[in-house]
Amino acid sequence: MATKGNDQIIKENNCESKMGLPCVLEAFTSIFNTGTISNKCCGELVVLGKVCHSALVKRTLENPLFKDLNLAKIIAKSIQTWNNCLALIDSPSPST
């Protein structure tokens, strides 16, 4: 059985409509550049889901504009961003 391409996964899961543009840019910057992702955007990323998150990162890496990036480093930052957001969202917020 052939594996689904990133575009097909993204389309089938409606990935591109699940996050607002400001959070997409924040997540992108935290993975492909340097920066942090806010609690609000972490929430959106977790709602987006790991399947969409992975497919969107992989599709971005297929773009010729990003051919010179260190693939292993980007994948590691992608996983780190996902895990950090998941931990943040799963942990109970301190009461004020």
Coordinates of C-alpha atoms in Angstrom, one line a residue:
M1 CA 0.0 0.0 0.0
A2 CA 1.4 3.4 -1.0
T3 CA 1.9 6.0 1.7
K4 CA -0.1 9.1 1.4
G5 CA 1.7 12.3 0.4
N6 CA 1.8 15.3 2.7
D7 CA -0.5 17.3 0.4
Q8 CA -3.1 14.5 0.6
I9 CA -2.9 14.2 4.4
I10 CA -3.2 18.0 4.7
K11 CA -6.2 18.1 2.4
E12 CA -8.0 15.1 4.0
N13 CA -7.5 16.5 7.5
N14 CA -8.4 20.1 6.6
C15 CA -5.0 21.0 8.2
E16 CA -4.7 24.5 6.7
S17 CA -8.0 25.8 8.2
K18 CA -7.4 24.7 11.8
M19 CA -4.9 27.4 12.9
G20 CA -5.1 31.2 12.6
L21 CA -2.4 32.9 10.5
P22 CA -0.7 34.6 13.5
C23 CA -0.2 31.2 15.2
V24 CA 0.9 29.6 12.0
L25 CA 3.6 32.2 11.7
E26 CA 4.6 31.9 15.3
A27 CA 4.9 28.1 15.1
F28 CA 6.8 28.4 11.8
T29 CA 9.2 30.9 13.3
S30 CA 9.8 28.7 16.4
I31 CA 10.6 25.7 14.1
F32 CA 12.4 27.2 11.1
N33 CA 14.0 30.2 12.7
T34 CA 14.3 31.1 16.4
G35 CA 11.5 32.2 18.6
T36 CA 9.0 31.0 21.1
I37 CA 5.4 30.0 20.6
S38 CA 2.7 31.6 22.9
N39 CA 0.4 29.6 25.1
K40 CA -2.5 30.6 22.8
C41 CA -0.8 29.3 19.8
C42 CA 0.3 26.1 21.6
G43 CA -3.4 25.5 22.2
E44 CA -4.1 25.9 18.5
L45 CA -1.2 23.7 17.5
V46 CA -2.4 20.9 19.8
V47 CA -5.9 21.2 18.3
L48 CA -4.4 21.0 14.9
G49 CA -3.0 17.6 15.8
K50 CA 0.3 15.8 15.4
V51 CA -0.6 14.4 11.9
C52 CA -1.3 17.8 10.5
H53 CA 1.7 19.4 12.3
S54 CA 4.1 16.7 10.9
A55 CA 2.6 16.9 7.4
L56 CA 2.8 20.7 7.2
V57 CA 6.4 20.7 8.4
K58 CA 7.4 18.0 5.9
R59 CA 5.6 19.8 3.1
T60 CA 7.4 23.0 3.9
L61 CA 10.8 21.1 3.8
E62 CA 9.9 19.9 0.3
N63 CA 9.8 23.5 -0.9
P64 CA 13.1 24.4 -2.8
L65 CA 13.3 27.6 -0.8
F66 CA 14.2 25.5 2.2
K67 CA 16.5 23.0 0.6
D68 CA 19.6 24.4 2.4
L69 CA 18.2 23.9 5.9
N70 CA 19.4 21.2 8.2
L71 CA 16.7 18.6 7.9
A72 CA 17.5 16.8 11.1
K73 CA 17.6 20.0 13.1
I74 CA 14.2 21.2 11.7
I75 CA 12.5 17.8 12.5
A76 CA 14.0 17.9 16.0
K77 CA 12.7 21.5 16.5
S78 CA 9.3 20.5 15.2
I79 CA 9.1 17.6 17.6
Q80 CA 10.4 19.8 20.5
T81 CA 7.8 22.5 19.7
W82 CA 5.1 19.8 19.6
N83 CA 6.2 18.2 22.9
N84 CA 6.5 21.6 24.7
C85 CA 3.0 22.6 23.6
L86 CA 1.6 19.3 24.5
A87 CA 3.1 19.5 28.0
L88 CA 2.0 23.1 28.4
I89 CA -1.6 22.3 27.4
D90 CA -1.8 19.1 29.4
S91 CA -0.5 20.6 32.6
P92 CA -3.1 22.3 34.8
S93 CA -2.8 26.0 35.0
P94 CA -2.0 27.5 38.4
S95 CA -5.0 29.1 40.0
T96 CA -4.6 32.9 40.5

